[in-house]
Coordinates of C-alpha atoms in Angstrom, one line a residue:
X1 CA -23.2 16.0 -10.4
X2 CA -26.2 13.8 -11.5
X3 CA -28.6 12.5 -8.8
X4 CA -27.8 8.9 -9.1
X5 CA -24.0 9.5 -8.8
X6 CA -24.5 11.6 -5.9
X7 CA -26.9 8.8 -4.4
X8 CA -23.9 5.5 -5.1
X9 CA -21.1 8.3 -3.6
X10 CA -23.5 8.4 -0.1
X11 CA -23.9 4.7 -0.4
X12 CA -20.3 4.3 -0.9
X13 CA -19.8 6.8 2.6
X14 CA -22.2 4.3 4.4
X15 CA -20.3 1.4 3.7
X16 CA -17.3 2.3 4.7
X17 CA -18.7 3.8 8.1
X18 CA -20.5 0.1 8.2
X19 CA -17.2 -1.4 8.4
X20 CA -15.4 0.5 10.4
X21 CA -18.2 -0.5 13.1
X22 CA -20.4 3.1 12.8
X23 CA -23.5 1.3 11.2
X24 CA -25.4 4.3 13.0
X25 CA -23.5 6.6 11.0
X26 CA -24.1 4.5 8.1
X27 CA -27.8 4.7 8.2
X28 CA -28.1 8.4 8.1
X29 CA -26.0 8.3 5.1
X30 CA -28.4 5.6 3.6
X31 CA -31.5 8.0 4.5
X32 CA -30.2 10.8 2.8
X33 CA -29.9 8.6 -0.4
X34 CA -33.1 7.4 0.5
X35 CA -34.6 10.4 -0.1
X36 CA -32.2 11.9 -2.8
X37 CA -34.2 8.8 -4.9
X38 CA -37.3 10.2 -3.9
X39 CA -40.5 8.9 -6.1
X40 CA -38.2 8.4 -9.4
X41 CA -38.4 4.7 -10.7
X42 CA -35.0 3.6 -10.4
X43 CA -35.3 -0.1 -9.4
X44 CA -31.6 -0.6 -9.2
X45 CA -30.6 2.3 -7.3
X46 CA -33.6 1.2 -5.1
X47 CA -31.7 -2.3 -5.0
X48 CA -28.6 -0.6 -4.1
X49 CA -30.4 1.0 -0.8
X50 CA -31.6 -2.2 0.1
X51 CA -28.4 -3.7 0.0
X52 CA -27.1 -1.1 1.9
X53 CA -29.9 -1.4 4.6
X54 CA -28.9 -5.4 4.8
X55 CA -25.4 -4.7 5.5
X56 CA -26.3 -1.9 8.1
X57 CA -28.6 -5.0 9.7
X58 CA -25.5 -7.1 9.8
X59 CA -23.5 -4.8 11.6
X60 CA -26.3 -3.9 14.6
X61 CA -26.8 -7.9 14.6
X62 CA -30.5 -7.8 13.2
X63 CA -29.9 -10.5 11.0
X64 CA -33.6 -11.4 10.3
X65 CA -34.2 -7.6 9.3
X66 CA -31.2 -7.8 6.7
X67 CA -32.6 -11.1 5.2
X68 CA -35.9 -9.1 4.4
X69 CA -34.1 -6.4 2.5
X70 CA -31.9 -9.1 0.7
X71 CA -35.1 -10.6 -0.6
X72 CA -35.7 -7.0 -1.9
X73 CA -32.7 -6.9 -3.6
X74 CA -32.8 -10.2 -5.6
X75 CA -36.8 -9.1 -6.7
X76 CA -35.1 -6.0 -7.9
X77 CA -32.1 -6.8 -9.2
X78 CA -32.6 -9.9 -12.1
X79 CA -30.8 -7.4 -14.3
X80 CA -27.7 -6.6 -12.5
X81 CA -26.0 -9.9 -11.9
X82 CA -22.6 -8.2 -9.8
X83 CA -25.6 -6.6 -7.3
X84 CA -27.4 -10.0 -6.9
X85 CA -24.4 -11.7 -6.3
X86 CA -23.4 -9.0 -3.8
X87 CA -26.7 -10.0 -2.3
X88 CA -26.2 -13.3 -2.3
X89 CA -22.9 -12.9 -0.5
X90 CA -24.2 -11.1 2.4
X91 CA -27.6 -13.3 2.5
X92 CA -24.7 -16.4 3.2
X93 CA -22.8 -14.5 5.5
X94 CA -26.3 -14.0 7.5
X95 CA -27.4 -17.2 7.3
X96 CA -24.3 -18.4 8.7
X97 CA -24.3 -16.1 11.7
X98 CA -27.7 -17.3 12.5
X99 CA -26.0 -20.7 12.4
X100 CA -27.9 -22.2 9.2
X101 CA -24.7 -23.4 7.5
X102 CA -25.9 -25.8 4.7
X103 CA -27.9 -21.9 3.5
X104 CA -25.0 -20.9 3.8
X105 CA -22.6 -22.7 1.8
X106 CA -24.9 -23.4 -0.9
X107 CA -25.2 -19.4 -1.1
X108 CA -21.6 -18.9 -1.3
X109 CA -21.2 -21.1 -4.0
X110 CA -24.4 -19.6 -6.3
X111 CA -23.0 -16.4 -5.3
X112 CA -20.0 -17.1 -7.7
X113 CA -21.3 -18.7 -10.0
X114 CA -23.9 -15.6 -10.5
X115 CA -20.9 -13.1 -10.5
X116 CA -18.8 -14.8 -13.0
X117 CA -15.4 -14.1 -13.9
X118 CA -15.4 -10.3 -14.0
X119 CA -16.7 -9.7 -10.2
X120 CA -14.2 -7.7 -8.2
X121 CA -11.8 -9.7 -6.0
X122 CA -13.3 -8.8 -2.8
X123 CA -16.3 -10.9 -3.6
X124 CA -14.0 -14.1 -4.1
X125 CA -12.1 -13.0 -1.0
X126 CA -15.1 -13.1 1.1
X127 CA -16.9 -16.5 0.0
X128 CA -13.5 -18.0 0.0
X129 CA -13.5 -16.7 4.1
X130 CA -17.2 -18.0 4.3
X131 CA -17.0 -21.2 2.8
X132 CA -13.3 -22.4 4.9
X133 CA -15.6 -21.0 8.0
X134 CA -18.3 -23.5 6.9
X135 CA -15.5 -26.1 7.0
X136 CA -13.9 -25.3 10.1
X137 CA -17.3 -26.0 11.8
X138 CA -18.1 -29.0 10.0
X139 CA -14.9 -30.3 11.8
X140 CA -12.8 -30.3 8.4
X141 CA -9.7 -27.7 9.3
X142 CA -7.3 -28.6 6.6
X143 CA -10.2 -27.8 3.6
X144 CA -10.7 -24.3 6.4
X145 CA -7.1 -23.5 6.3
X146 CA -6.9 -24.6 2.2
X147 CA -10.4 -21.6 1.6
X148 CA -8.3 -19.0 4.0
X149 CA -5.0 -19.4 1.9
X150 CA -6.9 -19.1 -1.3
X151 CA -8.6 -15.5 0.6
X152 CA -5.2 -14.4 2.3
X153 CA -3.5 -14.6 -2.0
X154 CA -6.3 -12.6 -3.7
X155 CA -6.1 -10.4 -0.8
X156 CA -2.4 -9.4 -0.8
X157 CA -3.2 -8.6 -4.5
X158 CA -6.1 -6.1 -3.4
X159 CA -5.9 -2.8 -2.2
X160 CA -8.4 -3.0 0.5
X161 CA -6.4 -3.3 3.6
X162 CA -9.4 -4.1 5.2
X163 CA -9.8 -7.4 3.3
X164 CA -6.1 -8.3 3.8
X165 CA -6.1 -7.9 7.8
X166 CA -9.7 -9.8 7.9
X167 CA -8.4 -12.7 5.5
X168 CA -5.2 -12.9 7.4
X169 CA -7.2 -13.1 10.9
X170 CA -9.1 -16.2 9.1
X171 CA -6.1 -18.0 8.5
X172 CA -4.3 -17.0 11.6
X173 CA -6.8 -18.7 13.7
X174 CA -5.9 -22.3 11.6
X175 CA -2.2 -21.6 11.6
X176 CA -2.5 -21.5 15.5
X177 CA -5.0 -24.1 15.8
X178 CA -3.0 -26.6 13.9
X179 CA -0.1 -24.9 16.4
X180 CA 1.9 -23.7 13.2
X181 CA 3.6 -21.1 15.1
X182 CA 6.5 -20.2 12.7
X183 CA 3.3 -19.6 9.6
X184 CA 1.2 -17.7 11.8
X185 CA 4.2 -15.4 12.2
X186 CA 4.8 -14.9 9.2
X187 CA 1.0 -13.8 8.4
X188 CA 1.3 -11.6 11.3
X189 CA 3.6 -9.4 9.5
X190 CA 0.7 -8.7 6.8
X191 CA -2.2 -8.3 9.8
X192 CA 0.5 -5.7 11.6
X193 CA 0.9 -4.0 8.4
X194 CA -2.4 -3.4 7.5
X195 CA -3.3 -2.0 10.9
X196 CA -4.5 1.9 11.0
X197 CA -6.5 4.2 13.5
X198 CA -9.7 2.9 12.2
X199 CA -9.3 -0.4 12.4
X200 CA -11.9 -2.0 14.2
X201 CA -11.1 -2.7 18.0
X202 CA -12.2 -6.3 17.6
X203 CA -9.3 -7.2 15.2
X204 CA -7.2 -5.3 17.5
X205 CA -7.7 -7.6 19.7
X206 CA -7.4 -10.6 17.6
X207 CA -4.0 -9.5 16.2
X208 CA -2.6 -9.2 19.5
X209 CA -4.1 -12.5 21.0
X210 CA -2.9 -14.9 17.4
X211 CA 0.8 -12.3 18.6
X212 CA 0.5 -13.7 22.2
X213 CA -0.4 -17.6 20.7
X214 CA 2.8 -17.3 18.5
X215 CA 4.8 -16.3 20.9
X216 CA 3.7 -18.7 23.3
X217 CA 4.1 -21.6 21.2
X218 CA 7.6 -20.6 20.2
X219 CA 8.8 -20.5 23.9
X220 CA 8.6 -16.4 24.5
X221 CA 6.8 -16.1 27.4
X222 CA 7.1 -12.6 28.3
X223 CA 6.7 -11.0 25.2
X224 CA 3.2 -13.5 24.9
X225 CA 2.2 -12.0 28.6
X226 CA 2.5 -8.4 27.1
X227 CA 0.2 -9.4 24.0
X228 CA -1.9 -11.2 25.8
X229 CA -2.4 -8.6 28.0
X230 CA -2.9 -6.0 25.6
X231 CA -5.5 -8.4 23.7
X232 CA -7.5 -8.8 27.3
X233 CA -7.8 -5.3 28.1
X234 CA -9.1 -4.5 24.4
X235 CA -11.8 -7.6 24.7
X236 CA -12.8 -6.8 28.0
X237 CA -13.5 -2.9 27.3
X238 CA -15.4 -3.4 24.1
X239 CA -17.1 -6.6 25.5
X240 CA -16.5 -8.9 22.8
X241 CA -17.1 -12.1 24.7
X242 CA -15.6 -14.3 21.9
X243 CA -12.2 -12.9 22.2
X244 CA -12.3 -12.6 25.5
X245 CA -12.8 -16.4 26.2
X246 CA -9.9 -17.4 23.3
X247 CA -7.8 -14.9 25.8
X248 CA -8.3 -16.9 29.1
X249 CA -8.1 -20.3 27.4
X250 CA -4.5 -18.9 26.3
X251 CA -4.2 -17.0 29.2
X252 CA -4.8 -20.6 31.0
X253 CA -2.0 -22.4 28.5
X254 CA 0.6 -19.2 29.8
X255 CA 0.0 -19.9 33.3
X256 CA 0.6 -23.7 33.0
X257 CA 4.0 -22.9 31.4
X258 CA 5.1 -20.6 34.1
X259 CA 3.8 -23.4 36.5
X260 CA 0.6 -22.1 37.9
X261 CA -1.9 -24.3 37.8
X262 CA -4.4 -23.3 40.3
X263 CA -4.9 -19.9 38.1
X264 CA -4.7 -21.8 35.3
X265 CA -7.3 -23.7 36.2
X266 CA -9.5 -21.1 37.5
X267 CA -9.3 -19.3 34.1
X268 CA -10.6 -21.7 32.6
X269 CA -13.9 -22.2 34.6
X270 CA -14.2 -18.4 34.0
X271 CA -14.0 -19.2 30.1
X272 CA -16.5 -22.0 30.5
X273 CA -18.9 -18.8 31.9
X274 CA -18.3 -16.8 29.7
X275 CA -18.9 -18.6 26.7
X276 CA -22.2 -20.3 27.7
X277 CA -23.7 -16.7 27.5
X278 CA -22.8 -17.1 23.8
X279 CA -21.4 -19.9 22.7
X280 CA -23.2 -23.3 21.0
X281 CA -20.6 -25.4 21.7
X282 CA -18.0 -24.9 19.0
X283 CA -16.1 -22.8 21.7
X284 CA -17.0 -24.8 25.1
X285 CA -15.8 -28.4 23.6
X286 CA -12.5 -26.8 23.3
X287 CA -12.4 -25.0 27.0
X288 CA -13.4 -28.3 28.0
X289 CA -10.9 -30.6 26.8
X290 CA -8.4 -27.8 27.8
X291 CA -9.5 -27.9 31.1
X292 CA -9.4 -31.8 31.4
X293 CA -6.0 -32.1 29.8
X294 CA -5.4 -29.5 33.0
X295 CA -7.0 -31.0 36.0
X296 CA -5.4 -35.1 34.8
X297 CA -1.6 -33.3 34.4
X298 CA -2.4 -32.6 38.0
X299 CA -3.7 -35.5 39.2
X300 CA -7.3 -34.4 40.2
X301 CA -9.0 -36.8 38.2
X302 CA -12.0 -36.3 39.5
X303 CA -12.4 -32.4 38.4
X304 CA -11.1 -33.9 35.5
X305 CA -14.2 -36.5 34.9
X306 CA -16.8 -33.7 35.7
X307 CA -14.8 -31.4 33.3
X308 CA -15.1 -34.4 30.4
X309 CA -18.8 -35.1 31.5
X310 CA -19.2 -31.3 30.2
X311 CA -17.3 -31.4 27.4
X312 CA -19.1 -34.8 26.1
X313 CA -22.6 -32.6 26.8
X314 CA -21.6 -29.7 24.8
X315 CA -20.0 -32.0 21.8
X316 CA -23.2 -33.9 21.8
X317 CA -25.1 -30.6 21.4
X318 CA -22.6 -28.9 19.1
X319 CA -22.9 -32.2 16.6
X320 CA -26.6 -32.2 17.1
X321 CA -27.1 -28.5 15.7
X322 CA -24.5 -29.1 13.2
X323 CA -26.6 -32.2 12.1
X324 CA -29.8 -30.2 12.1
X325 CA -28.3 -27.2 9.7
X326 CA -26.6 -29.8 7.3
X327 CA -30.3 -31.5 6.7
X328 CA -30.3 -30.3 3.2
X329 CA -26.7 -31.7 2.3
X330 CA -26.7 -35.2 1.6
X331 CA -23.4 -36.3 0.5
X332 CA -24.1 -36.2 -3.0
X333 CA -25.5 -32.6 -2.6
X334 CA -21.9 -32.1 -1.3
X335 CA -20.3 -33.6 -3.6
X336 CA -21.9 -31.7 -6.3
X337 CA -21.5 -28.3 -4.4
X338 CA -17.6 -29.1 -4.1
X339 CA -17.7 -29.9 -7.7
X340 CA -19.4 -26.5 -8.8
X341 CA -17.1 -24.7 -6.7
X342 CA -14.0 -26.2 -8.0
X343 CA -15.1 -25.2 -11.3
X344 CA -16.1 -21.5 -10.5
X345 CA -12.7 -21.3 -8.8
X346 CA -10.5 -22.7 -12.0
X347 CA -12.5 -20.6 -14.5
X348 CA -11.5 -17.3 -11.8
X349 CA -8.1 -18.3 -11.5
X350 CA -7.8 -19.0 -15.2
X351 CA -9.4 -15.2 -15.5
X352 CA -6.7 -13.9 -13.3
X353 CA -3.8 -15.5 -14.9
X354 CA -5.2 -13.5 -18.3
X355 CA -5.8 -10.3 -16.4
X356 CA -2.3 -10.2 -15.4
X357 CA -0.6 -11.2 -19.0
X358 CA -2.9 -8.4 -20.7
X359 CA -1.6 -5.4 -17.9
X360 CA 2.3 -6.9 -18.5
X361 CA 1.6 -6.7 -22.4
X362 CA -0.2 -3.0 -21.6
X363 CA 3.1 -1.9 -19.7
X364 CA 5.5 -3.1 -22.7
X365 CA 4.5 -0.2 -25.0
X366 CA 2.2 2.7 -24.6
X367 CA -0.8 1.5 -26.0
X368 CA -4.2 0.8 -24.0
X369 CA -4.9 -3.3 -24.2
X370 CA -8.9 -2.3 -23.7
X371 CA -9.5 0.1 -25.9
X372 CA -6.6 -0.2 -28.8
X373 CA -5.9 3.9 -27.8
X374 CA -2.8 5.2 -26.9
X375 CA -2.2 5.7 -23.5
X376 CA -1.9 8.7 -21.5
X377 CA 2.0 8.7 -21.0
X378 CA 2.9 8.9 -24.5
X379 CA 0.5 12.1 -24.6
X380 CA 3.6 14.7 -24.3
X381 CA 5.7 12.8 -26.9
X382 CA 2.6 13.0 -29.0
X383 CA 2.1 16.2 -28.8
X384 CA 5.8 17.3 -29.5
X385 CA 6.1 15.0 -32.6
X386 CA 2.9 17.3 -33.6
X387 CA 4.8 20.5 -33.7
X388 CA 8.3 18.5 -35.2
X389 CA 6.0 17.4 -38.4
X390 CA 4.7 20.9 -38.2
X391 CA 1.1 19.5 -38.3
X392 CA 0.0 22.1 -36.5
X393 CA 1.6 24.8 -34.6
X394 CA -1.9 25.6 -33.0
X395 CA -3.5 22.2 -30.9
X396 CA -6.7 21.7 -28.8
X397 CA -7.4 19.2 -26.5
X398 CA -10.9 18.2 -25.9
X399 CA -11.2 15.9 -22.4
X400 CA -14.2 13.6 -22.7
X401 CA -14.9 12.3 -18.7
X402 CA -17.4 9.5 -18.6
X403 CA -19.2 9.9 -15.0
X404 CA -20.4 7.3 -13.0
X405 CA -18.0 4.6 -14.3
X406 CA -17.8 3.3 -10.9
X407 CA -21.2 3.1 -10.2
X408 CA -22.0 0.9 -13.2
X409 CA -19.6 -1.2 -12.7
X410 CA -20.8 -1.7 -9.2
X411 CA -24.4 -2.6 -10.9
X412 CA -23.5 -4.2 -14.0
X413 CA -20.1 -5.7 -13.8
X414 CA -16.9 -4.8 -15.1
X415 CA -17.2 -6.5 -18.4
X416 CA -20.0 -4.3 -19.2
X417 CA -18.5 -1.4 -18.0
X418 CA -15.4 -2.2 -20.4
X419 CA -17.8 -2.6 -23.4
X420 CA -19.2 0.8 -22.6
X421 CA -15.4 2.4 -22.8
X422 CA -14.4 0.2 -25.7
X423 CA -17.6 1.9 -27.6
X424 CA -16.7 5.5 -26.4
X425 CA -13.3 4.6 -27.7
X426 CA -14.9 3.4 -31.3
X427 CA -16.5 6.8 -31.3
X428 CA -13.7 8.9 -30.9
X429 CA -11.6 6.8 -33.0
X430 CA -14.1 7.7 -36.0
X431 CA -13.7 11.3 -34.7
X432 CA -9.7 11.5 -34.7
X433 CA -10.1 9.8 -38.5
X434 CA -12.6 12.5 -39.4
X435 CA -10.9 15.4 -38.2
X436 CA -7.3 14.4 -39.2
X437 CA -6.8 14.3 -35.1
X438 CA -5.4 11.6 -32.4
X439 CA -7.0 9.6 -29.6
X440 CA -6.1 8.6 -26.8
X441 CA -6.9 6.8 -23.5
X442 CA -6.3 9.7 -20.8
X443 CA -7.6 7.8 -17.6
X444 CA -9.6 4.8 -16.4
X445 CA -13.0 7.0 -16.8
X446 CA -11.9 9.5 -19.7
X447 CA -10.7 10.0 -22.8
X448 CA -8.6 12.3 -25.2
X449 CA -9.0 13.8 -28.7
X450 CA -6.4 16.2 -30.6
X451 CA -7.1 18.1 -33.4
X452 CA -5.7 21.3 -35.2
X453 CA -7.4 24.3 -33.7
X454 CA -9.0 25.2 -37.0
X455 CA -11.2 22.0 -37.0
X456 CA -11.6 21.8 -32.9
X457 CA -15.2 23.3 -33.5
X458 CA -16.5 21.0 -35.8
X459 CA -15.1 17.8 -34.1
X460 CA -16.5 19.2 -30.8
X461 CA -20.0 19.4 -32.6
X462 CA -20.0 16.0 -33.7
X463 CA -19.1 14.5 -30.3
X464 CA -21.9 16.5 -29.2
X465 CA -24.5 14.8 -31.3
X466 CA -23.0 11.3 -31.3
X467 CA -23.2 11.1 -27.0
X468 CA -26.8 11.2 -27.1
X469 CA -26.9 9.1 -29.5
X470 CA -25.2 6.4 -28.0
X471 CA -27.4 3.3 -26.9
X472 CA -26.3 0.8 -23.9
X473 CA -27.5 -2.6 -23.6
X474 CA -28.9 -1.5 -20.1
X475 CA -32.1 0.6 -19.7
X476 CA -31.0 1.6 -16.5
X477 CA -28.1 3.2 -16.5
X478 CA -26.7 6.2 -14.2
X479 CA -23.8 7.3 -16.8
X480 CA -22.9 10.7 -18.0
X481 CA -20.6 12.6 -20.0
X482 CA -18.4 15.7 -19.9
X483 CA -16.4 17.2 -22.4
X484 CA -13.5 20.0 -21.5
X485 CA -12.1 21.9 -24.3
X486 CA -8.5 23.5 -24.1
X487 CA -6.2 25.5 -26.6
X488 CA -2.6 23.8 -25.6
X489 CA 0.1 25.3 -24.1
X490 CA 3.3 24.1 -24.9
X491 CA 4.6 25.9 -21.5
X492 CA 2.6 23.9 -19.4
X493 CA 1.9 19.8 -19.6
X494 CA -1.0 18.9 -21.3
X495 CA -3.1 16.6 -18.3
X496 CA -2.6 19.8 -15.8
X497 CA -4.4 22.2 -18.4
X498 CA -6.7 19.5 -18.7
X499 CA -7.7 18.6 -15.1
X500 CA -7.4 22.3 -14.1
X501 CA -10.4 23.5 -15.8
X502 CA -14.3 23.2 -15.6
X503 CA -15.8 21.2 -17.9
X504 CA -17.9 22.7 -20.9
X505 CA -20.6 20.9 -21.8
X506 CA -22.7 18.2 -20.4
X507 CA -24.8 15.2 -21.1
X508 CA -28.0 14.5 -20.4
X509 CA -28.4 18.5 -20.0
X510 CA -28.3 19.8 -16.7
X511 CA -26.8 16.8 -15.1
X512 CA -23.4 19.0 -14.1
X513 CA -21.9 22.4 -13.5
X514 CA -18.9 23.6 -14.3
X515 CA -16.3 22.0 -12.4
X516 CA -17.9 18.8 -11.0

């Protein structure tokens, strides 16, 4: 396996220990790539690492530490727009925690316009999340809960359950907000379902609590106790003092229904302590007015009046920071930002809307929309009409696996990493042609040439001086090539003869051993 691919495969590893909350692990897994680069001048791979270091940042809250290696990403980067907009992604998301919104909105918004129309979903799903958080601050929860539903719809298209649970906990927290309770119910069933062992405790907890607020809301007070409960003792062990305080202001709305009001009003003034450890007043306004709505349905107006003197104190403060981070954004700036967004957004959507009619035209017939090839489930029908026109009696297969796919994508974008197959397929078109053979589209990463036996050698020989010569329009690319060459056996399907053995030659040299 080549350096570089072994390198984005550790990186991979560390993200996925990032965001199941081991950003220790991750970092070991980041050193070892660290040093599996060594002194070679890769500037993107180097890029990659950085990136990787930010998000490691992000998770152990040193948000100032992952700004700096963002900064080395974009400086290394201007080449690989997907990475820089990966960059720019994460450098919002920081900005944001560190409570500069404007930043972050404005990054979000380059962010997509930088990625395009090919960038994976995930990168819409998360700057759709960042920029209906930028909203729900800014006091505008219909635009929040309009940015989550656009998230929560890419998301159930995505395989990352990950993404789906975090986009549904987004818009879970509007539903309930706008006290939607039937809605939030509804989500709940795609938050439950994408629940595993590894899911991060903090969701956990969140899932159960938005459970307990549905329930609540709809009149089911025991099962809300019992998720409530559940949420609580989650919060409490892993200390996550946001979740903790949403519990007891719910926990506080439980005991007024069941008619306790002194403990309801006690948990609350616990709340209030809890979140003035953390909170800068987003959080506190809305203890506040709970607890004032509290202490005047009892009658003690004057708890009441010093409970409203607090909340007028922390809204003062909360609209003075928000005023201080939305310096930059004068309403025209907004305006223009709402305007670039909408048209990033149409062109996506527009995007999508192809994506889907090419893979329905793709699944009508068996031929390959990217590449023009036959696809691999015609590949046994091909092969018997072969021996019924008595072409040949005697077939080889040669398996050409393009390595590191992935990873390019990752860098370059998938529109460049579909030009790169489309010219592979060109290639072994002219070689099927040549050789009297066929060729076909075997997988996402490889493809599939059949010839007589007779002229295998020869055709295997010319694929092996037309790799190298291929030219990409990237300098810096971490692609390489395999080819695996068979005698058929009727006896046996084709792809498991195929997949089965070790590959037999490799390019550049060196780059593979048998079986990789």
């Amino acid at each position: 396996m080549a350096v570089e691919e072994q390198i984005f495969q550790l990186l991979h590893q560390a993200r996925t220990e990032t965001r199941t909350g081991s950003a220790s692990k991750a970092g070991l897994l980041v050193d070892r790539a660290e040093q599996l680069l060594g002194m070679q001048n890769l500037p993107l791979l180097e890029a990659a690492i950085h990136l990787e270091r930010a998000r490691i940042a992000w998770g152990l809250v040193h948000y100032p530490e992952g700004l700096q290696h963002i900064r080395k990403v974009l400086a290394l980067s201007e080449d690989a727009p997907l990475l820089r907009a990966e960059a720019l992604s994460l450098q919002a998301l920081l900005h944001n925690a560190q409570g500069n919104y404007s930043k972050a909105l404005e990054g979000w918004v380059t962010c997509l316009e930088e990625a395009g129309t090919t960038a994976s979903p995930d990168l819409y799903i998360e700057a759709y999340l960042g920029i209906g958080h930028y909203y729900l601050y800014d006091n505008q929860p219909a635009q929040a809960q309009l940015y989550h539903s656009y998230a929560l719809h890419l998301a159930e298209q995505h395989t990352d359950r990950h993404l789906r649970l975090k986009a549904a906990l987004f818009l879970l927290f509007d539903l309930m907000q706008a006290e939607r309770a039937e809605e939030a119910m509804q989500v709940l069933q795609i938050a439950r379902a994408c629940e595993a062992e590894d899911t991060d405790p903090a969701w956990r907890g969140e899932i159960h609590h938005y459970a307990a607020a549905a329930l609540l809301s709809l009149g089911r007070l025991d099962e809300a106790e019992h998720e409530l409960q559940q949420s609580l003792q989650i919060n409490m062990r892993e200390q996550l003092l946001w979740g903790e305080t949403q519990n007891r202001m719910l926990l506080a709305r439980l005991y007024q229904a069941q008619g306790k009001l002194a403990q309801a009003g006690g948990t609350l003034e616990t709340a209030i302590a809890i979140a003035s450890s953390f909170d800068q007043g987003f959080l506190l306004q809305q203890v506040c007015r709970q607890l004032v709505d509290l202490r005047e349905s009892t009658g003690d107006f004057a708890s009441a009046l010093a409970a409203h003197e607090s909340y007028h104190r922390f809204a003062v403060n909360h609209r003075r920071q928000l005023k201080r981070n939305r310096t930059q954004l004068t309403p025209a700036r907004l305006a223009q930002l709402d305007l670039r967004l909408q048209l990033v957004k149409s062109r996506y959507d527009l995007a999508l809307l192809k994506q889907r009619g090419l893979r329905q035209l793709d699944n009508q017939d068996g031929t390959d929309i990217l590449t023009g090839l036959p696809r691999r489930v015609v590949l046994e029908n091909l092969l018997q009409q072969w021996l019924q026109q008595q072409r040949s009696e005697h077939i080889t297969l040669q398996l050409w696996q393009i390595n590191g796919l992935t990873a390019f994508n990752e860098i370059h974008g998938i529109s460049s990493g579909d030009q790169l197959l489309q010219r592979c397929a060109s290639l072994l078109q002219e070689a099927a042609r040549q050789f009297r053979g066929e060729a076909l589209r075997f997988s996402g990463s490889s493809l599939l040439l059949i010839t007589d036996r007779k002229a295998a050698d020869a055709a295997a020989r010319h694929l092996q001086e037309w790799i190298p010569q291929l030219r990409w329009q990237h300098a810096d690319v971490f692609v390489t090539h395999s080819l695996t060459v068979t005698d058929w056996n009727p006896a046996e399907p084709a792809g498991r003869q195929l997949l089965g053995r070790p590959a037999d030659w490799f390019w550049p040299a060196g780059t593979g051993v048998p079986g990789c």
